[in-house]
Coordinates of C-alpha atoms in Angstrom, one line a residue:
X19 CA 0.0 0.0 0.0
X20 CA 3.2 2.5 1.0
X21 CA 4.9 1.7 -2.5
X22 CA 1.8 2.0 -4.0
X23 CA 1.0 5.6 -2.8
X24 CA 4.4 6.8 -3.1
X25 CA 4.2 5.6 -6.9
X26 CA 0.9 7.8 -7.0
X27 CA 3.0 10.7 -5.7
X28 CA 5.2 10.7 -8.1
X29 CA 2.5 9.9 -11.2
X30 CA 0.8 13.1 -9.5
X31 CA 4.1 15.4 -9.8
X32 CA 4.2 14.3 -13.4
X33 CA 1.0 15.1 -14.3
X34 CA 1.0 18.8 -12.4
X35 CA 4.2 19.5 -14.0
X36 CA 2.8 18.7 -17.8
X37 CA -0.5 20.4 -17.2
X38 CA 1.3 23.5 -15.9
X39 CA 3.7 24.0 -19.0
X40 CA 2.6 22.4 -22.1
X41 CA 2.1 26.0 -23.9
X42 CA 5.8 26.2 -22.8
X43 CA 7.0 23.1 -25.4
X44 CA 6.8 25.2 -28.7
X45 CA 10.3 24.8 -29.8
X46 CA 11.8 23.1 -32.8
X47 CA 14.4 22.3 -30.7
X48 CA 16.2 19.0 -31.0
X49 CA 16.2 17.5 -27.5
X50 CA 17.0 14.1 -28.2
X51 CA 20.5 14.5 -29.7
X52 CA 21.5 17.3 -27.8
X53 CA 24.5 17.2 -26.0
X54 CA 25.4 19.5 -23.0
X55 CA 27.1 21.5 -24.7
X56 CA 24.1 22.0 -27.4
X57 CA 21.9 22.2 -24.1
X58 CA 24.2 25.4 -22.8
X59 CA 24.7 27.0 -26.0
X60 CA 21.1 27.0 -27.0
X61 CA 20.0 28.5 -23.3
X62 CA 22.7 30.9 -23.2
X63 CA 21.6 32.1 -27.0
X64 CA 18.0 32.2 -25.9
X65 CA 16.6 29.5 -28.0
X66 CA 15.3 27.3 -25.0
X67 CA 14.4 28.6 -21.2
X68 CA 15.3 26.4 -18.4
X69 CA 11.9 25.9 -18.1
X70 CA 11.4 24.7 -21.8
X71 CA 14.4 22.0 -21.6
X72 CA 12.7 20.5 -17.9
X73 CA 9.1 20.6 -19.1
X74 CA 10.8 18.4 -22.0
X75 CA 12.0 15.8 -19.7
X76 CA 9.0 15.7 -17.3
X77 CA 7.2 14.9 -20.6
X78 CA 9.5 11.7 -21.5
X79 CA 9.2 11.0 -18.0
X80 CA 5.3 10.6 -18.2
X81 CA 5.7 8.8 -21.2
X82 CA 8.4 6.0 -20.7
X83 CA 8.9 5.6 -16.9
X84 CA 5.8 4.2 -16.4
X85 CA 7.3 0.7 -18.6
X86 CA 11.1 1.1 -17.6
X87 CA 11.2 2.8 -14.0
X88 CA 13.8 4.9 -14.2
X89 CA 13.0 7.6 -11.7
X90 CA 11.6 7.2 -8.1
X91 CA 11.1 10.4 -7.1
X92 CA 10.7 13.8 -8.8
X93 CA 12.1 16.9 -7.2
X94 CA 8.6 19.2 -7.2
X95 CA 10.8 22.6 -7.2
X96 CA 12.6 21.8 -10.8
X97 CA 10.2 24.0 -11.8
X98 CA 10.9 26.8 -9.8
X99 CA 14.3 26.3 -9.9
X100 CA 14.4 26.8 -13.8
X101 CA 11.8 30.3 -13.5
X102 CA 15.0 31.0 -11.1
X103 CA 17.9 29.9 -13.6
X104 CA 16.2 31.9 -16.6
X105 CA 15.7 35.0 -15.0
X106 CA 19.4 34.7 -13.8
X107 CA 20.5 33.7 -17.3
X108 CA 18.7 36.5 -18.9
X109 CA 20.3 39.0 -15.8
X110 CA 24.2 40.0 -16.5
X111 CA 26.0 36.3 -15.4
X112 CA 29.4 34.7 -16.2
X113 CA 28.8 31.3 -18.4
X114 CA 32.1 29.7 -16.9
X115 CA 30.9 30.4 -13.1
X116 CA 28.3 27.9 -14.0
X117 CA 29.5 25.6 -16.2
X118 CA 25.6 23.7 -15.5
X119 CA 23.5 26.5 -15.2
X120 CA 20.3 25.2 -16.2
X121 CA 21.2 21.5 -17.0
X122 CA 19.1 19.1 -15.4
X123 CA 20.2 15.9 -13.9
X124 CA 19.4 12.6 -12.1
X125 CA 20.7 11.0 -8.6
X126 CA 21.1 7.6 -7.5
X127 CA 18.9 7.2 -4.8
X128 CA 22.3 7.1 -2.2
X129 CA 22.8 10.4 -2.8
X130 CA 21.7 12.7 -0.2
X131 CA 19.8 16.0 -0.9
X132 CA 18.1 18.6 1.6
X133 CA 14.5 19.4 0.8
X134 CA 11.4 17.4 -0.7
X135 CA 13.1 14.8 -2.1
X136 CA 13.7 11.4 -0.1
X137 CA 17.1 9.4 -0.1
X138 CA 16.2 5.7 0.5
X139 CA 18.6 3.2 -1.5
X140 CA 15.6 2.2 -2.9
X141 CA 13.8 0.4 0.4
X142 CA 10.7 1.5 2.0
X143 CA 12.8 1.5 5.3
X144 CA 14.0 4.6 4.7
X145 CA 11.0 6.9 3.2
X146 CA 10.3 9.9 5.3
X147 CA 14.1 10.1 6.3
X148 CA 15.5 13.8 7.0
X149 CA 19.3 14.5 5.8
X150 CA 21.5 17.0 7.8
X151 CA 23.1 18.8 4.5
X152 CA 23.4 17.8 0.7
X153 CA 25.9 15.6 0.0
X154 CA 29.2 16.6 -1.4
X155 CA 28.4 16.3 -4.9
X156 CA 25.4 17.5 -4.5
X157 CA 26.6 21.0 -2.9
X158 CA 28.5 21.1 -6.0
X159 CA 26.3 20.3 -8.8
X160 CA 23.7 23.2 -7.5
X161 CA 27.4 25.3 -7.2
X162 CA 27.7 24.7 -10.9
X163 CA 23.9 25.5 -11.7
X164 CA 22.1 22.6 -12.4
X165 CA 19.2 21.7 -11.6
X166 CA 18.1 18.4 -9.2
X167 CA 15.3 16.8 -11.6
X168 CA 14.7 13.5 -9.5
X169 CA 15.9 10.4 -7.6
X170 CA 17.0 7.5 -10.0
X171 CA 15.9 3.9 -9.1
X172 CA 18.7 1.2 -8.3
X173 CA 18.9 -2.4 -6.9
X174 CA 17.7 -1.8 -3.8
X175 CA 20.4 -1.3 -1.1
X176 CA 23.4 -1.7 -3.8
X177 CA 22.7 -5.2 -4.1
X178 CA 23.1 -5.7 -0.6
X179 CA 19.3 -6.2 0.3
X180 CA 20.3 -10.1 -0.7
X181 CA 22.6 -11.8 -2.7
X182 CA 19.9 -13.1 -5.6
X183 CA 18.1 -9.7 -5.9
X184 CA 17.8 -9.4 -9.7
X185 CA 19.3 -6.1 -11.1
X186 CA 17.6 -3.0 -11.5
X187 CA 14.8 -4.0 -8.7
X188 CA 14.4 -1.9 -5.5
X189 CA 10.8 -2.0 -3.2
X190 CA 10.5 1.6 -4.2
X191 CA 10.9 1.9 -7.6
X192 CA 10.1 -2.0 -9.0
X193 CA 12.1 -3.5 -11.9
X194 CA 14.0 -1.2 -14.2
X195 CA 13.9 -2.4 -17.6
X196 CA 16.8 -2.1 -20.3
X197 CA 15.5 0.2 -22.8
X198 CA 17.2 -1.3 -25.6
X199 CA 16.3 -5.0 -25.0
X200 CA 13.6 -5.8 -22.1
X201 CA 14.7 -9.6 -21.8
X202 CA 18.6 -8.2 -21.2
X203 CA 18.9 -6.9 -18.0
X204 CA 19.9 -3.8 -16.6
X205 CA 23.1 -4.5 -14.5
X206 CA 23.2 -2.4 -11.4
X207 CA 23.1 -1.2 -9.0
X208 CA 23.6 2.3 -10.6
X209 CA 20.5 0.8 -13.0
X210 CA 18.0 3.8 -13.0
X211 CA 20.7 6.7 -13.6
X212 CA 21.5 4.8 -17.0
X213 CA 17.9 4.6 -17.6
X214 CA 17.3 7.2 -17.7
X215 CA 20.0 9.2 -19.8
X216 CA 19.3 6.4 -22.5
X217 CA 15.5 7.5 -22.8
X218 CA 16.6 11.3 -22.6
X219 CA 14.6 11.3 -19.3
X220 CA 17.7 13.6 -18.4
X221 CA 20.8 14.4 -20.4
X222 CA 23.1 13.3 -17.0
X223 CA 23.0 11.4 -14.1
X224 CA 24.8 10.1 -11.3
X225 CA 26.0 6.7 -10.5
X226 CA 28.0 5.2 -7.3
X227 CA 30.1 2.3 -8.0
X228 CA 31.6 0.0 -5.4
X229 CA 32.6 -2.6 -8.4
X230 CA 30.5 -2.4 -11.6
X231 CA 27.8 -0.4 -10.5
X232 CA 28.7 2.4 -13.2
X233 CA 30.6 0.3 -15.7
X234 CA 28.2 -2.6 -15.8
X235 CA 25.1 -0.2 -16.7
X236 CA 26.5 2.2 -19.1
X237 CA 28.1 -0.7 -21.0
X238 CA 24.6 -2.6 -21.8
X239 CA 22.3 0.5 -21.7
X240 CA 24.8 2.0 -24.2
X241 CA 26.4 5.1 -22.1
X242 CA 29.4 6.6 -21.1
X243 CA 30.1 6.1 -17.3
X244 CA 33.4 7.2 -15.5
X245 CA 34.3 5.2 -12.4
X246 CA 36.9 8.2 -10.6
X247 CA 39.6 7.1 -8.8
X248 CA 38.3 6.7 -4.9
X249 CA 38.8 10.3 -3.4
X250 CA 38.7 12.1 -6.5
X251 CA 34.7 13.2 -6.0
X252 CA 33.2 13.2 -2.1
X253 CA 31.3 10.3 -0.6
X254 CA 30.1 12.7 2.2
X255 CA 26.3 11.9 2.2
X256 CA 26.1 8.7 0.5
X257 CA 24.9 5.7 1.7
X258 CA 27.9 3.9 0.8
X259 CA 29.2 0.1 1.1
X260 CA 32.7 1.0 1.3
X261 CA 35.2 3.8 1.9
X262 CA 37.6 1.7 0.4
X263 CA 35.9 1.4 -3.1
X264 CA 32.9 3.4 -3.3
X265 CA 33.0 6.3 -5.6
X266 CA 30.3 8.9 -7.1
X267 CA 30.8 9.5 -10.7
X268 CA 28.8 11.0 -14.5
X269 CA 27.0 9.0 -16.5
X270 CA 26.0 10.5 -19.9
X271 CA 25.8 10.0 -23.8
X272 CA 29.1 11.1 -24.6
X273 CA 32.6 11.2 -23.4
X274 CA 32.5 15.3 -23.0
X275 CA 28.8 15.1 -21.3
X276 CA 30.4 13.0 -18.7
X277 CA 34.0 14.5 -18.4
X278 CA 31.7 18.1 -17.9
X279 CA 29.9 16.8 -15.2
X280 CA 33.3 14.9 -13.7
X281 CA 35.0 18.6 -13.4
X282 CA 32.1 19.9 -11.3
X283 CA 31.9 17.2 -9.1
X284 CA 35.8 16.5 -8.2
X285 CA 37.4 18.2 -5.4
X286 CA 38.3 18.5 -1.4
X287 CA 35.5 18.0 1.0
X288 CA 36.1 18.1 4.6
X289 CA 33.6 15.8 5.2
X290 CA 35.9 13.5 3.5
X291 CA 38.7 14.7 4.1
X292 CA 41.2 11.9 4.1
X293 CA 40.3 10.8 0.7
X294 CA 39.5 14.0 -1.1
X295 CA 42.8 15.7 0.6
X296 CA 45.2 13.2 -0.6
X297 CA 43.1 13.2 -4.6
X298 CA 42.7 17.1 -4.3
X299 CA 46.5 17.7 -5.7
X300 CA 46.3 15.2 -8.5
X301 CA 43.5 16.9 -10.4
X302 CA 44.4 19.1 -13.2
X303 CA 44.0 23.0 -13.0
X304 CA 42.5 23.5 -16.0
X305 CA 40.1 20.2 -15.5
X306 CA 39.9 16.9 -17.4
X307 CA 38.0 18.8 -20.2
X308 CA 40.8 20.0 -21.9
X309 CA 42.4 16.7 -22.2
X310 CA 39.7 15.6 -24.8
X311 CA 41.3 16.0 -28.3
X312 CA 41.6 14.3 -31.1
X313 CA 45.4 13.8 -31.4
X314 CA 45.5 12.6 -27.1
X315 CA 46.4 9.1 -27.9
X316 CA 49.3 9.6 -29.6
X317 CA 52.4 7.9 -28.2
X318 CA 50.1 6.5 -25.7
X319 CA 50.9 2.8 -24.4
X320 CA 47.7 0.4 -23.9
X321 CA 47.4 -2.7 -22.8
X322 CA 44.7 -5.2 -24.0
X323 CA 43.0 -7.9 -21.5
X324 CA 42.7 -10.6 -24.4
X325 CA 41.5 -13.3 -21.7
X326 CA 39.6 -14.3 -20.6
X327 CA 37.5 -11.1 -21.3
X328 CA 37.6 -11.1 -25.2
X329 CA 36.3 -14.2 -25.8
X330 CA 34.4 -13.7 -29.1
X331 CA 33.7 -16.2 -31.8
X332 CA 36.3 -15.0 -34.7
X333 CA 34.1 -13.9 -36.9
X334 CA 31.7 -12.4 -34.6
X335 CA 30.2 -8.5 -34.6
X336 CA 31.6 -8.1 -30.9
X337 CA 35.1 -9.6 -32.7
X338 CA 34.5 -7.5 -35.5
X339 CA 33.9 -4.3 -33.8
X340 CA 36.7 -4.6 -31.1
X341 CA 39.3 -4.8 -33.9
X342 CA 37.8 -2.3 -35.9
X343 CA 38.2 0.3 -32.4
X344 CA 42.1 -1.1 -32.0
X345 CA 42.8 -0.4 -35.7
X346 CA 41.1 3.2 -35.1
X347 CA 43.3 3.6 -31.6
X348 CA 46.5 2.7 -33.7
X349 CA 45.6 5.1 -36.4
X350 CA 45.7 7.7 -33.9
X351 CA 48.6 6.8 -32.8
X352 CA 48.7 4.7 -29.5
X353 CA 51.1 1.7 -28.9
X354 CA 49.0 -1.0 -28.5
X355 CA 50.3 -3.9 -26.6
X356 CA 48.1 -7.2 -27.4
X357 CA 47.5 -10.8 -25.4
X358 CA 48.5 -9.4 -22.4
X359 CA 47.4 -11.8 -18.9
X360 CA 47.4 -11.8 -15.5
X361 CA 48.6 -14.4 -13.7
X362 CA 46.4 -14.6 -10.4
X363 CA 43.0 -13.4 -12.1
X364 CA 40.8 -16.2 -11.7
X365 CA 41.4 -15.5 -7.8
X366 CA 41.0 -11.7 -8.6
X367 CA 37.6 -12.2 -10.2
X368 CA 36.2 -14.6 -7.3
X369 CA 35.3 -12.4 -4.7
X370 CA 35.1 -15.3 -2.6
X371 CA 38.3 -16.3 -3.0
X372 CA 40.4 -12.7 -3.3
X373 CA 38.6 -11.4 -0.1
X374 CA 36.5 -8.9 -1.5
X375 CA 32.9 -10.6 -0.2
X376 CA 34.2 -10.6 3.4
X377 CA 35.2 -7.3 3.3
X378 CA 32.4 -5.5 2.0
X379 CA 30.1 -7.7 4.4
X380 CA 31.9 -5.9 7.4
X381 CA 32.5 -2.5 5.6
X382 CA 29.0 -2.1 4.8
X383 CA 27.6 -2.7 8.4
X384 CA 29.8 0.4 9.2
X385 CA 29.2 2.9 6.6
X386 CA 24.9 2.3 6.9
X387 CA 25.6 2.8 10.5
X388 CA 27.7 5.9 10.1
X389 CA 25.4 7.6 7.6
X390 CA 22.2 6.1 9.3
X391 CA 23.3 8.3 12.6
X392 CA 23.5 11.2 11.3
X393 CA 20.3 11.6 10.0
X394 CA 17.9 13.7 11.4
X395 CA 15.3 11.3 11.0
X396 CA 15.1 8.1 10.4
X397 CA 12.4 4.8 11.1
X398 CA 15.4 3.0 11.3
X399 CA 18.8 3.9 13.0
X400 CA 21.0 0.7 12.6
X401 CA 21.8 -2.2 10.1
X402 CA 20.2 -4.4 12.2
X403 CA 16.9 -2.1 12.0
X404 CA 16.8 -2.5 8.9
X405 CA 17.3 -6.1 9.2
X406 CA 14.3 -6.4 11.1
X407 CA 12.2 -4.1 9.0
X408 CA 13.2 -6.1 6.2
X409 CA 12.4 -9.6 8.2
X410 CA 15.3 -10.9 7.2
X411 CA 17.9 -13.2 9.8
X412 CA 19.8 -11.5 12.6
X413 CA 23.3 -9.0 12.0
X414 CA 26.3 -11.1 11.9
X415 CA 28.6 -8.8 11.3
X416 CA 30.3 -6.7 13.8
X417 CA 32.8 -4.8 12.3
X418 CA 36.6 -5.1 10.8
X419 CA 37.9 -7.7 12.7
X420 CA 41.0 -10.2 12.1
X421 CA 39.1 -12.0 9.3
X422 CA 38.6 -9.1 7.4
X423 CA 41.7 -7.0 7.8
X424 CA 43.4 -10.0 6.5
X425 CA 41.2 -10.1 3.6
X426 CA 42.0 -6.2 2.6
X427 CA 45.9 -7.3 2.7
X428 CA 44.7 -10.2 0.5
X429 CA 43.2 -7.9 -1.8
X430 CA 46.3 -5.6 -1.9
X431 CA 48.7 -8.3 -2.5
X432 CA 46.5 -9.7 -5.3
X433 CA 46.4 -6.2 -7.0
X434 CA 50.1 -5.5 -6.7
X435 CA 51.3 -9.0 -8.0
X436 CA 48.1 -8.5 -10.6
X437 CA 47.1 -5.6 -12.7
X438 CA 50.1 -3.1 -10.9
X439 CA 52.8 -5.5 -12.1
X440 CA 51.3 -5.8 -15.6
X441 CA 51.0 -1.4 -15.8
X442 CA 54.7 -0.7 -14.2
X443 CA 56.4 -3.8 -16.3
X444 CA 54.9 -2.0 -19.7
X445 CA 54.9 1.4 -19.0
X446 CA 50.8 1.4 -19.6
X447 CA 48.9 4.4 -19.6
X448 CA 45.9 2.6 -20.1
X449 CA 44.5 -1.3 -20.2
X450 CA 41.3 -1.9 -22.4
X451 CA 38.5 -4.5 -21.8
X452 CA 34.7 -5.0 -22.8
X453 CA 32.0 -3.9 -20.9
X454 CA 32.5 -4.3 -17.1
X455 CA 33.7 -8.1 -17.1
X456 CA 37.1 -6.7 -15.1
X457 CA 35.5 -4.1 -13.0
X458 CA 36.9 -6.5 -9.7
X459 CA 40.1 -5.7 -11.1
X460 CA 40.1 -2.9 -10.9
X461 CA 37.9 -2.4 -7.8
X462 CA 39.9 -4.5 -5.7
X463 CA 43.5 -2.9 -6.6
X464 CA 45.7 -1.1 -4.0
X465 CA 47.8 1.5 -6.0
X466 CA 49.5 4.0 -4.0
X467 CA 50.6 5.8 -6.3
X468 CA 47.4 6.8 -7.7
X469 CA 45.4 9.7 -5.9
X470 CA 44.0 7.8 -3.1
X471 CA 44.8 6.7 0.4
X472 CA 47.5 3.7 0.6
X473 CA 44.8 1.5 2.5
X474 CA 42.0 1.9 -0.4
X475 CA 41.8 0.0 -3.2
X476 CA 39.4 1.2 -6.0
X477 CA 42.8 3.4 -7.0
X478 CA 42.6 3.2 -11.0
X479 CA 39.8 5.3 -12.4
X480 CA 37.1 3.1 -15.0
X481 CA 35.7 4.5 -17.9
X482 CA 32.6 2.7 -19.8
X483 CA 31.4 2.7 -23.3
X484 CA 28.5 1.1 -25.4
X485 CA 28.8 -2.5 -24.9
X486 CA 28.8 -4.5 -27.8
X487 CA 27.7 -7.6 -26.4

C-alpha cells in the first residue's frame, strides 16, 4: 500500500508539472540528440528557457517511466528552480561560473539531498528520512547550476538487500527495464541513472560504483560512465558500502557530457577529508575537459585484456567491432600492446576467493551505520533495524575484525602481484577490456601511487562505453 502511494505521488508530480507547461514546449528544438554543450549553447543564445528543456523531460518522464522505471522520485521545485535559472540567465551572469547553469540531472537514490526529495537506496525502510546537509556532490552540482530533476531507481540497497536480488529491482521503484532489450537486464546497481539518460529522461545522471555499479550499466544501456579514482569526488552523504571502493561518478551519452559533469563534481570535502585531501592535488587545474582531443592518444601505451575477457567467436560483430576500435586507436597513434594476462585473475575475479565478499560484508555494516546516525530522522537507526524491518535473519557482522583485515591485505597483494605489475612492467597508460567483465580488477587494486589513500583499493579510475555484447 506504501509503495503503491508513493508511486501515485510521483505519477501526481508528473502530471501537475505537464499540465502546468505544455504552452511552454513550442520549440523546434532537437532535444533528443543534444549534448550539454548544445543544451548550454542554445539556453545561453535564448533558443530554449530552463523551463522549456525541464518541461521536456517531465514529458518523457510521463511517457516511458511508467514501462522502464527509471526515476523514483521527482524533485517538485525543478520547476521553480528553472523560472529561477532563466531569470538569472537573462540577468548580467558569467557562463564559466556555472558551467551547468540550467542542466538538469538525475541522482542515484544514495545520494543525499536537503529538501522534498527522499534518499532511501531504494527500500521502504528509509522513506520519510531527514538528511542533515546535501551531499558533497550535491553541494556542487547546485554550485555549478544545475538543476536536481529527481531520484533515479537502483537495486535496492546496492545489491546488498540479498545476494539473488535481480538487477535493477528496489521495493520503491520496481524493476527497471533495459530500454534497448527488455529480456537483457539492466546491470546495477547504478540501473535507473542509466535509464534514464538512455530514454533522454535527463541528459546526466549520477551513478556510485563499489565494483560495476557504473561500468556494468553504461556498458549494456549504451552510455558513457566514468568510475573516478576513490577520493577524486566526495562520498560525504552517501549511503555507501565502502570507503575503500565506493566512488560517485557522471554517467551521460558522450565522453565530453560525462567528463563536464566529472570537473564539477571533483574536489576537497572536509567531510571526506582523508580521501579528497590526498586526490585534491592530482586533479588538473584546468580540468579533465581540456584533455579531450583528437590527437591525445598519440604515443600512448595500452594494454589489452585478451583473456579471458575477449572471448568472441572470430568472426563475430563483438570480434568485429573490437578490432575495428584497435585499428582506429592505432591510427591515432597509441602503442597498442596485445594478449597481455594476469597471472592470479581467476582468484582476482572470485570475490570469494580474493577477499572482496568478506570485506564488503563488514565495511557495509559500518558505513549504513555511520550515515544512518547522522540523519535527522530516520524509522530505522541501525543495520540491524533494517534487518528487522526487512524480516530478514539476525546481523552477523560486527565490524573489521581479524578476518577481514586479512582479507584487505589479501586484496592488496593480489592487485600488486596483478594488474600493478602488468602497468609498471609495460609502461601502460591505459588497459582496455569489454563492458564491465574486469571491473573487480580494478575495484579491488591497491595502488598507491594513484590519488588515493594507501589502504583503499578502488585506486585506478574506469571509464565505460557502449557495450557490444
Amino acid at each position: 500500500m506504501a509503495s503503491s502511494h508513493k508511486n501515485s505521488v510521483l505519477l501526481l508530480i508528473i502530471v501537475s508539472f505537464s499540465a502546468s507547461s505544455k504552452s511552454q514546449n513550442t520549440t523546434n528544438f532537437d532535444f533528443l540528440d543534444a549534448t550539454t554543450t548544445d543544451l548550454r549553447a542554445a539556453l545561453d543564445a535564448g533558443l530554449i528557457t530552463s523551463r522549456v528543456l525541464i518541461n521536456h523531460h517531465l514529458t518523457q518522464i510521463r511517457i516511458h517511466n511508467p514501462t522502464f522505471r527509471a526515476i523514483i522520485e521527482l524533485n517538485p521545485d525543478a520547476i521553480a528552480h528553472a523560472y529561477r535559472v532563466d531569470r538569472r540567465r537573462a540577468a548580467r551572469y558569467n557562463p564559466n561560473s556555472q558551467p551547468l547553469l540550467g542542466i538538469p540531472i538525475l541522482l542515484k537514490d544514495t545520494i543525499a539531498t536537503l529538501g522534498p526529495l527522499n534518499t532511501t537506496a531504494g527500500s521502504m525502510a528509509l522513506f520519510s528520512s531527514s538528511v542533515p546537509r546535501d551531499a558533497g556532490v550535491v553541494w556542487r552540482l547546485r554550485r555549478a547550476g544545475a538543476i536536481i530533476l529527481g531520484k533515479s531507481s537502483m537495486t535496492e540497497w546496492s545489491h546488498f538487500r540479498s545476494l539473488s536480488l535481480t538487477d535493477g529491482w528496489s521495493a520503491r521503484g520496481g524493476q527497471g527495464v533495459n530500454p534497448y532489450n527488455a529480456t537483457a537486464g539492466t546491470c546495477g546497481s547504478s540501473s535507473g541513472s542509466a535509464i534514464g539518460v538512455a530514454l533522454n529522461l535527463a541528459p546526466l545522471a549520477l551513478g556510485i560504483e563499489t565494483d560495476g555499479s557504473i561500468l556494468c550499466p553504461a556498458s549494456l544501456i549504451s552510455l558513457v560512465g566514468i568510475k573516478p579514482t576513490v577520493g577524486l569526488t566526495s562520498r560525504a552523504g552517501i549511503i555507501a558500502i565502502s570507503s575503500r571502493q565506493d566512488t560517485v561518478g557522471p554517467m551521460a551519452r558522450t565522453v565530453a557530457d560525462a567528463v563536464a559533469v566529472l570537473d564539477v563534481i571533483v574536489g576537497f570535502d572536509p567531510r571526506d577529508a582523508e580521501a579528497t585531501g590526498a586526490a585534491a592535488r592530482y586533479i588538473p587545474p584546468g580540468g579533465y575537459l581540456p584533455f579531450l582531443n583528437a590527437e591525445g592518444l598519440a604515443g600512448k601505451r595500452v594494454g589489452i585484456l585478451r583473456r579471458p575477457f575477449f572471448n568472441f567467436p572470430e568472426s563475430s560483430i563483438q570480434a568485429e567491432t573490437f578490432a575495428a576500435h584497435f585499428e582506429t586507436m592505432k591510427k591515432k597513434g597509441a602503442i597498442l600492446v596485445d594478449d597481455l594476462e594476469i597471472s592470479n585473475l581467476s582468484t582476482i575475479l572470485n570475490p570469494g576467493k580474493s577477499g572482496e565478499a568478506t570485506a564488503l560484508l563488514a565495511e557495509f555494516k559500518i558505513s549504513l551505520n555511520a550515515y544512518l546516525k547522522d540523519l535527522i530522522f530516520s524509522p530505522v537507526r541501525s543495520l540491524a533495524d533494517v534487518i528487522a524491518f526487512n524480516s530478514q535473519n539476525n546481523d552477523e557482522t560486527r565490524g573489521i575484525r581479524l578476518a577481514e583485515k586479512m582479507a584487505i591485505k589479501r586484496m592488496a597483494r593480489l592487485s600488486e602481484q596483478g594488474l600493478e605489475k602488468l602497468m609498471k612492467e609495460n609502461s601502460f597508460d591505459a588497459v582496455v577490456f569489454p563492458g564491465a567483465r574486469a571491473s573487480a580488477v580494478l575495484a579491488i587494486g591497491d595502488f598507491p601511487e594513484s590519488p588515493c589513500r594507501r589502504d583503499m583499493t578502488s585506486g585506478m579510475c574506469h571509464l565505460a562505453f557502449p557495450s557490444v555484447d
